[in-house]
Coordinates of N, CA and C in Angstrom, one line a residue:
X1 N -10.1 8.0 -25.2 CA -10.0 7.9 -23.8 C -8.6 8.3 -23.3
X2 N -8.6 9.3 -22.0 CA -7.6 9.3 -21.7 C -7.8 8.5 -20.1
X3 N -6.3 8.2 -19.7 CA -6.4 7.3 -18.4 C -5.3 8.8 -17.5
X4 N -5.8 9.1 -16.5 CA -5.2 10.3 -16.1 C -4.5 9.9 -14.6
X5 N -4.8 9.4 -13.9 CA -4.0 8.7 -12.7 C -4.6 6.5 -12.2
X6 N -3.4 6.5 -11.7 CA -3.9 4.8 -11.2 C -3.8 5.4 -9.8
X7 N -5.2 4.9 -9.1 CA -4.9 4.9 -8.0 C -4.8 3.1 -7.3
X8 N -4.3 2.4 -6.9 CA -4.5 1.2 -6.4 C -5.5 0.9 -5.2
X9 N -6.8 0.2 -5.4 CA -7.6 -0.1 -3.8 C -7.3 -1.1 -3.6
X10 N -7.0 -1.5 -2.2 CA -6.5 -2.8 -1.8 C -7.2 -3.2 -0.9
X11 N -8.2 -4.5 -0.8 CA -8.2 -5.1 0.4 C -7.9 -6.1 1.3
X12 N -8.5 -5.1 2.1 CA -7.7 -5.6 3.7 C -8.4 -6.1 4.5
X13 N -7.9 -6.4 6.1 CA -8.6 -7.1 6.9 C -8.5 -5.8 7.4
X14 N -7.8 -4.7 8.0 CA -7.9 -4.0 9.2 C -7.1 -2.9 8.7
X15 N -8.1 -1.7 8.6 CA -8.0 -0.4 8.1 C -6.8 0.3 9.0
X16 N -7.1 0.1 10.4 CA -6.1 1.2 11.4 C -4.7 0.5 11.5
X17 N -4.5 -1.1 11.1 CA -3.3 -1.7 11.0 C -2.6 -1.3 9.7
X18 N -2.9 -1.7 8.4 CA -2.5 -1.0 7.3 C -2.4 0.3 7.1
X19 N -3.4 1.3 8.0 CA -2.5 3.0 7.9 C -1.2 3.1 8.8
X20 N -1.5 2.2 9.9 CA 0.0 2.2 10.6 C 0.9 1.9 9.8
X21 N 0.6 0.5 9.2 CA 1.9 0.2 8.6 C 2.7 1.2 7.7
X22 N 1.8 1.2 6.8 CA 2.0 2.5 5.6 C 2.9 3.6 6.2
X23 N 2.5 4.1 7.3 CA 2.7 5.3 8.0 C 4.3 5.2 8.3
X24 N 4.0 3.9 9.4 CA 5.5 3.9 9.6 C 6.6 3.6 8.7
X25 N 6.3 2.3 8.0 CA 7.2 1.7 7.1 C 7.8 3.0 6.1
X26 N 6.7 3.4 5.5 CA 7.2 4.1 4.2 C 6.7 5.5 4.5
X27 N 6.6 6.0 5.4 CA 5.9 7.4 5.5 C 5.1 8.1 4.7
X28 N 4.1 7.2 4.4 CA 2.4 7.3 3.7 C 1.9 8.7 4.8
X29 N 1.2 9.1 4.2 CA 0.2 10.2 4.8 C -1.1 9.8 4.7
X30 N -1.8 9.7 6.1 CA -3.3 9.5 5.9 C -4.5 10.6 5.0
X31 N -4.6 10.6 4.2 CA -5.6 11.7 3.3 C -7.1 11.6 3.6
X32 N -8.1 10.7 4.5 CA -9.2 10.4 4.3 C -9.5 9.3 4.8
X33 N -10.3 8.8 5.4 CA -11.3 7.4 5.8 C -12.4 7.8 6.3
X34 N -12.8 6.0 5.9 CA -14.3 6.3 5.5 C -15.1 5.9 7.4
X35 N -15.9 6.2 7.8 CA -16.0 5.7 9.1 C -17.1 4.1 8.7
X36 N -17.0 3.4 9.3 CA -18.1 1.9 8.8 C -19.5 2.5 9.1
X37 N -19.8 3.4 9.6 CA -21.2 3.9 9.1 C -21.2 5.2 8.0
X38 N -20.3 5.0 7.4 CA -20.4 5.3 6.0 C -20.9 7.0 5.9
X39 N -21.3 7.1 7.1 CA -21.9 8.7 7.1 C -21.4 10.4 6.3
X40 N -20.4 10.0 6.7 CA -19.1 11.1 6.3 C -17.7 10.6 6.3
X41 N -16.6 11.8 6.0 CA -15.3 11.4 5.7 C -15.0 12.0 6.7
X42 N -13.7 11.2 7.4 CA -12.5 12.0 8.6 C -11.5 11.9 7.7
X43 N -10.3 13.2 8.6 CA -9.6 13.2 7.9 C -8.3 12.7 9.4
X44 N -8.5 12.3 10.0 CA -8.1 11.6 10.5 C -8.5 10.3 11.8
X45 N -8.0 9.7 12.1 CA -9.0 8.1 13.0 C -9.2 8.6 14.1
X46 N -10.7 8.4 14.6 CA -11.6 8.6 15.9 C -11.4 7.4 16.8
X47 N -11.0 7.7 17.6 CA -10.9 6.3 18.9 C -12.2 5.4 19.0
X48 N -13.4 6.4 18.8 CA -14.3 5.5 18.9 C -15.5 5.2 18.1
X49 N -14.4 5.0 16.5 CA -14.9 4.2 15.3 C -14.1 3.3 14.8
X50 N -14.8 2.4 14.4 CA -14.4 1.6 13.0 C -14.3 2.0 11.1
X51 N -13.4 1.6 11.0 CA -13.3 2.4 9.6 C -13.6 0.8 8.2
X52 N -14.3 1.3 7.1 CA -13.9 0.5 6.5 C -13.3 1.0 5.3
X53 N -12.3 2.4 5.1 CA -12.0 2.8 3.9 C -11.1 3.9 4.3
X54 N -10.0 3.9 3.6 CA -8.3 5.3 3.7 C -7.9 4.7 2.7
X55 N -7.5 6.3 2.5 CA -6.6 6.6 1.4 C -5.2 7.3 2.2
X56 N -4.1 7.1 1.4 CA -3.2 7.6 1.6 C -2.6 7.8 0.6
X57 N -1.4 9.0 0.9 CA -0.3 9.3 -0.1 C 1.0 9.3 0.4
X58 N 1.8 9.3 -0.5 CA 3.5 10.2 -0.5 C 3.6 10.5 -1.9
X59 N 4.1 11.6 -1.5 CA 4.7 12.0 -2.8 C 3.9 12.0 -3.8
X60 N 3.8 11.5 -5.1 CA 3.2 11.2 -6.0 C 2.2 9.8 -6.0
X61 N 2.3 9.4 -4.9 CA 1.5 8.0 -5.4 C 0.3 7.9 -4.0
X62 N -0.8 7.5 -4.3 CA -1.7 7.4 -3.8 C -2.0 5.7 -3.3
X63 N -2.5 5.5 -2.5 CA -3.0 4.5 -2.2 C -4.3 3.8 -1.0
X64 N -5.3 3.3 -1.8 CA -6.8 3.5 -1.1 C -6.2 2.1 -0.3
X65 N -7.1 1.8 0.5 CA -7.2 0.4 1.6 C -8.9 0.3 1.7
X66 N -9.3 -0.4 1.6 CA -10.9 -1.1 1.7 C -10.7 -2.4 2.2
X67 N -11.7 -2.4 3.9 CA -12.4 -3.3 4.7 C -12.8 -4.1 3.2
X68 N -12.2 -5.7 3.8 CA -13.1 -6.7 2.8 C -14.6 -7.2 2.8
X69 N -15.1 -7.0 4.1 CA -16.3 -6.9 3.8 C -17.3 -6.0 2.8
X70 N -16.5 -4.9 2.8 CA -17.3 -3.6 1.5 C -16.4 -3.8 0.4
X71 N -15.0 -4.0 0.3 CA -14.5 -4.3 -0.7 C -15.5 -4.9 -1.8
X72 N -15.9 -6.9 -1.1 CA -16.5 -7.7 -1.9 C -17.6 -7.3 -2.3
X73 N -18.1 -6.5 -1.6 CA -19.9 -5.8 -2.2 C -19.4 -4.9 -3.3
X74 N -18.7 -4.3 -2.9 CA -18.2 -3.1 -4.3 C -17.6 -3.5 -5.7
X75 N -16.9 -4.6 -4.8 CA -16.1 -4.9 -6.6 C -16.5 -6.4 -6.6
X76 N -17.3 -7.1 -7.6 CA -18.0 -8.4 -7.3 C -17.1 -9.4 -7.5
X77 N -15.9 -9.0 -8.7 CA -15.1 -9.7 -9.1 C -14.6 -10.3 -8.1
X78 N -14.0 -9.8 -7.0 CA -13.4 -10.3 -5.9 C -13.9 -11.0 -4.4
X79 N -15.3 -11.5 -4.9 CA -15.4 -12.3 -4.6 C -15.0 -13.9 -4.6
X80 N -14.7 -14.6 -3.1 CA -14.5 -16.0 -3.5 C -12.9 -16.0 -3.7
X81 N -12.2 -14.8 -4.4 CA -10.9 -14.6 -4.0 C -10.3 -14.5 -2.5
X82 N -8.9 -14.9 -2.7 CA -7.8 -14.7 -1.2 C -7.5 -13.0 -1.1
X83 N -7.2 -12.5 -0.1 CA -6.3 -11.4 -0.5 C -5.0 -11.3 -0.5
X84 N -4.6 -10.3 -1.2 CA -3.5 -10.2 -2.1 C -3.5 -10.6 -3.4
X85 N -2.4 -10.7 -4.1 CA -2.4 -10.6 -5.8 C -1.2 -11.8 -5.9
X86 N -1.1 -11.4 -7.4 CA -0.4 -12.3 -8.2 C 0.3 -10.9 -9.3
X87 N 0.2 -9.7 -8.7 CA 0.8 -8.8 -9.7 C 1.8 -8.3 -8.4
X88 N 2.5 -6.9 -8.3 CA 3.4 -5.8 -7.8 C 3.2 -4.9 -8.4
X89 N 3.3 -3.8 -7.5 CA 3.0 -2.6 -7.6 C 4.6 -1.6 -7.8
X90 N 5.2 -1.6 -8.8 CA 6.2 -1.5 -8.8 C 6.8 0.2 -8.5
X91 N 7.2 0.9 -7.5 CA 7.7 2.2 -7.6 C 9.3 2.5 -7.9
X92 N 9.4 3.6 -8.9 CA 10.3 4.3 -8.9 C 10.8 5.2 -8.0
X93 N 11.7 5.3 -6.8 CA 12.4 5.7 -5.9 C 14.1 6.6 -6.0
X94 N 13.5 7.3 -4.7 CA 15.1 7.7 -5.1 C 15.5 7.5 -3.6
X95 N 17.3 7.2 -3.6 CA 17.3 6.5 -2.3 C 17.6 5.0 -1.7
X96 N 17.4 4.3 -2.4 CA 17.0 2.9 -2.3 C 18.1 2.5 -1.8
X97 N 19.2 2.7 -1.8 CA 20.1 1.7 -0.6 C 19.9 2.4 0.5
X98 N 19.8 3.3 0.9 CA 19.3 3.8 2.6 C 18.1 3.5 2.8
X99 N 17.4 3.4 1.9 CA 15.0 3.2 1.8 C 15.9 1.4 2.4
X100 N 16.4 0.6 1.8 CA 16.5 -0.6 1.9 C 17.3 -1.3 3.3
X101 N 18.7 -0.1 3.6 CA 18.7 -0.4 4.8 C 18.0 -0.5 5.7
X102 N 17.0 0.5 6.0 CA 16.3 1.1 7.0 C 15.3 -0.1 6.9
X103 N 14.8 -0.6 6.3 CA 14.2 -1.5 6.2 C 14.4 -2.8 6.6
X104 N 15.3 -3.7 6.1 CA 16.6 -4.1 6.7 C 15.9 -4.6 8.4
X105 N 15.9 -3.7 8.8 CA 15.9 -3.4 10.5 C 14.8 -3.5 11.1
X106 N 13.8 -3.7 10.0 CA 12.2 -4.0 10.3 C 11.9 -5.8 9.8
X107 N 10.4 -6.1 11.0 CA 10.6 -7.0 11.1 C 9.6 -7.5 9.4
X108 N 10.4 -7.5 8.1 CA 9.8 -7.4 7.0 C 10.4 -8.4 6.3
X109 N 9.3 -9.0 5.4 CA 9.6 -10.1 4.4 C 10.1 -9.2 2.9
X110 N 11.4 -9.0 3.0 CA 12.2 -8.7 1.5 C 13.0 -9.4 0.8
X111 N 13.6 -9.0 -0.6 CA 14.5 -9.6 -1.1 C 15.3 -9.3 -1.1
X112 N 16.3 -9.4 -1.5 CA 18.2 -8.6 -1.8 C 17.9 -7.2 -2.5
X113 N 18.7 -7.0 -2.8 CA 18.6 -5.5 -3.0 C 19.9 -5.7 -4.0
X114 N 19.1 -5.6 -5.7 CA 20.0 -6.1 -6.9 C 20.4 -5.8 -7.9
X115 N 21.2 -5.8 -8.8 CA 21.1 -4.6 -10.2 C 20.4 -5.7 -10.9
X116 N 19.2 -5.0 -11.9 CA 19.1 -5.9 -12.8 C 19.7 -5.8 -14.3
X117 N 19.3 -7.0 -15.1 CA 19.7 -6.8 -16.2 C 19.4 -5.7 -17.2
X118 N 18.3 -5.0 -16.3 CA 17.7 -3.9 -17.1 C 17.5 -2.2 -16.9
X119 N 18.8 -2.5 -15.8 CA 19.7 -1.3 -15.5 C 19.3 -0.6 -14.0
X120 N 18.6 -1.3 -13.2 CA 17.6 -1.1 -12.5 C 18.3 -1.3 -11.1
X121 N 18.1 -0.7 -9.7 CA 18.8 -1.4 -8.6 C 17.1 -1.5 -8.0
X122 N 16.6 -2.9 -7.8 CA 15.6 -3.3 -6.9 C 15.0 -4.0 -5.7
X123 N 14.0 -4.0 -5.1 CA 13.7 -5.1 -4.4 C 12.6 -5.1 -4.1
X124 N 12.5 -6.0 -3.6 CA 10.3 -6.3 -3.4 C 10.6 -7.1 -2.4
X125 N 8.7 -6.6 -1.5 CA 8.6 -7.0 -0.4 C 7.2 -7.4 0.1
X126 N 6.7 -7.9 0.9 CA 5.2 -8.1 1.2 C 4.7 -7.3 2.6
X127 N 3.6 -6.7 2.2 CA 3.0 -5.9 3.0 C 2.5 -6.7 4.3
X128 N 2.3 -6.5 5.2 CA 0.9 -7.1 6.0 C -0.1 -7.9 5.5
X129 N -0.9 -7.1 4.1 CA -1.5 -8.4 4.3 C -1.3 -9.2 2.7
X130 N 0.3 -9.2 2.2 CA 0.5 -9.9 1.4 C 0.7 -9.7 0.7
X131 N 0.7 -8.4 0.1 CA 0.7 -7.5 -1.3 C 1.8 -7.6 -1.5
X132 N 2.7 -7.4 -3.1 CA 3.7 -7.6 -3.6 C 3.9 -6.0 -3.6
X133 N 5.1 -5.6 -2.9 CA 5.0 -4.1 -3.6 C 6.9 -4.2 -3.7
X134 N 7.2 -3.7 -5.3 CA 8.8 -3.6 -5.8 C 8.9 -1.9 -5.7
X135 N 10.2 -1.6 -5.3 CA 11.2 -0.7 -4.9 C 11.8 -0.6 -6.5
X136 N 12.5 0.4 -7.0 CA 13.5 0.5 -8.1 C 14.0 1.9 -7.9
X137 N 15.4 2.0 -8.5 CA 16.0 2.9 -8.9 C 17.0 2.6 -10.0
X138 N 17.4 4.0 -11.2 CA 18.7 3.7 -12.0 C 19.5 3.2 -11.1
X139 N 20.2 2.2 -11.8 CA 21.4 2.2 -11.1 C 22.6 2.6 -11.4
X140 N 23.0 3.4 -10.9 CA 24.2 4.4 -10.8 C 25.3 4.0 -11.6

């Protein structure tokens, strides 16, 4: 077997809040959503739909969002669960003391911004709706 990309689906409460965020925070690109009658794909949001499913990207990393009501039907395991995790989504960055100032300035739950023991300059932060997502670069 080969494993050829990770894409991460996350759910959520509210599809058009999470592409904003994405959007703004980290300059994600909307690639796709799904409309809640499931009919077809847009490639970008209709004023006068509901969505239960986008994907986005930057750069190299992808990332899906799924309405928790289809979420729990799709993946069963996650039923009866909270949302968010107990893991991080850790990215490799370039940038990270200006990515962290700028950030800094938003109204966001972060940590320091730190060398680690393992050569690393990091930080982690919680999304909207909870998600652990870590920041890294060499450190210089």
């Amino acid at each position: 077997m080969k494993i050829s990309k990770l894409s991460p689906n996350f759910e959520v409460t509210d599809i058009r809040k999470t592409v904003a965020f994405y959007a703004e925070i980290f300059g994600f690109n909307l690639i796709m959503a799904v409309p809640e009658t499931q009919d077809g794909i847009d490639q970008t949001f209709a004023e006068n739909k509901e969505y239960v499913y986008a994907m986005m990207q930057k750069d190299n990393v992808e990332f899906m969002f799924q309405r928790s009501d289809t979420f729990k039907n799709d993946v069963i395991f996650s039923r009866g669960q909270n949302i968010g995790a107990t893991v991080s989504f850790y990215m490799d960055v370039e940038g990270i003391k200006e990515f962290y100032q700028d950030l800094k300035n938003k109204n966001i739950e972060l940590t320091e911004l730190k060398t680690t023991w393992y050569g690393m300059q990091e930080f982690y932060l919680k999304d909207l709706n909870g998600y652990i997502l870590g920041f890294a670069e060499k450190a210089q």
